[in-house]
Amino acid sequence: MQRLIHQRCIALGHVIDTSTKLSYQSATNSFLTFCSLHGLNAEPSENTLSLYIVWMSHHIEPRSVVSYL
């Protein structure tokens, strides 16, 4: 299932405008890595996203987290 979700993200990435594709790709890869590292389902939920925000806040400037969401 995880692989299908990842492939869906890739497929959806192909319909995004080229100017924003790299940003979305980076954020998606970051979220999927987070889920994989912590054994979480990659289907976004309030719980998963809030944990991701806290995790990202330790790796980047907290004010930059919004660009990943």
Coordinates of C-alpha atoms in Angstrom, one line a residue:
M1 CA 0.0 0.0 0.0
Q2 CA 2.8 2.4 0.9
R3 CA 4.3 1.9 -2.6
L4 CA 0.9 2.7 -4.2
I5 CA 0.6 5.9 -2.2
H6 CA 4.1 6.9 -3.2
Q7 CA 3.4 6.2 -6.9
R8 CA 0.1 8.2 -6.6
C9 CA 2.1 11.1 -5.4
I10 CA 4.5 10.8 -8.3
A11 CA 1.6 10.6 -10.8
L12 CA -0.1 13.7 -9.2
G13 CA 3.2 15.5 -9.4
H14 CA 3.1 15.2 -13.2
V15 CA -0.1 17.4 -13.4
I16 CA 1.4 20.2 -11.3
D17 CA 2.8 23.3 -13.1
T18 CA 6.5 23.0 -13.7
S19 CA 7.2 26.1 -11.7
T20 CA 5.9 24.6 -8.4
K21 CA 6.7 20.9 -9.2
L22 CA 10.1 20.9 -7.5
S23 CA 8.8 22.5 -4.3
Y24 CA 5.9 20.0 -4.1
Q25 CA 8.2 17.1 -4.9
S26 CA 10.6 18.1 -2.1
A27 CA 7.9 18.4 0.5
T28 CA 6.2 15.2 -0.6
N29 CA 9.5 13.3 -0.4
S30 CA 10.2 14.8 3.1
F31 CA 6.7 13.7 4.3
L32 CA 7.1 10.2 2.9
T33 CA 10.6 9.9 4.5
F34 CA 9.2 11.0 7.8
C35 CA 6.4 8.5 7.7
S36 CA 8.8 5.7 6.7
L37 CA 11.3 6.5 9.4
H38 CA 8.6 6.5 12.1
G39 CA 6.4 3.7 10.8
L40 CA 3.4 5.9 10.1
N41 CA 0.8 5.6 7.5
A42 CA 1.5 8.1 4.7
E43 CA -2.2 9.0 4.4
P44 CA -2.3 12.5 5.9
S45 CA -4.3 12.9 9.1
E46 CA -4.3 15.5 11.8
N47 CA -2.1 13.4 14.0
T48 CA 0.4 12.6 11.3
L49 CA 0.6 16.1 10.1
S50 CA 1.0 17.6 13.6
L51 CA 3.9 15.1 14.3
Y52 CA 5.5 16.0 10.9
I53 CA 5.3 19.7 11.8
V54 CA 7.1 19.0 15.1
W55 CA 9.7 16.8 13.4
M56 CA 10.3 19.4 10.7
S57 CA 10.7 22.2 13.2
H58 CA 13.7 20.4 14.6
H59 CA 15.4 20.2 11.1
I60 CA 14.6 23.6 9.6
E61 CA 13.6 27.1 10.7
P62 CA 10.1 26.8 12.3
R63 CA 8.8 29.6 10.1
S64 CA 9.8 27.5 7.0
V65 CA 7.5 24.6 8.0
V66 CA 4.5 26.3 6.3
S67 CA 6.2 25.9 2.9
Y68 CA 6.3 22.2 3.4
L69 CA 2.6 22.0 4.3

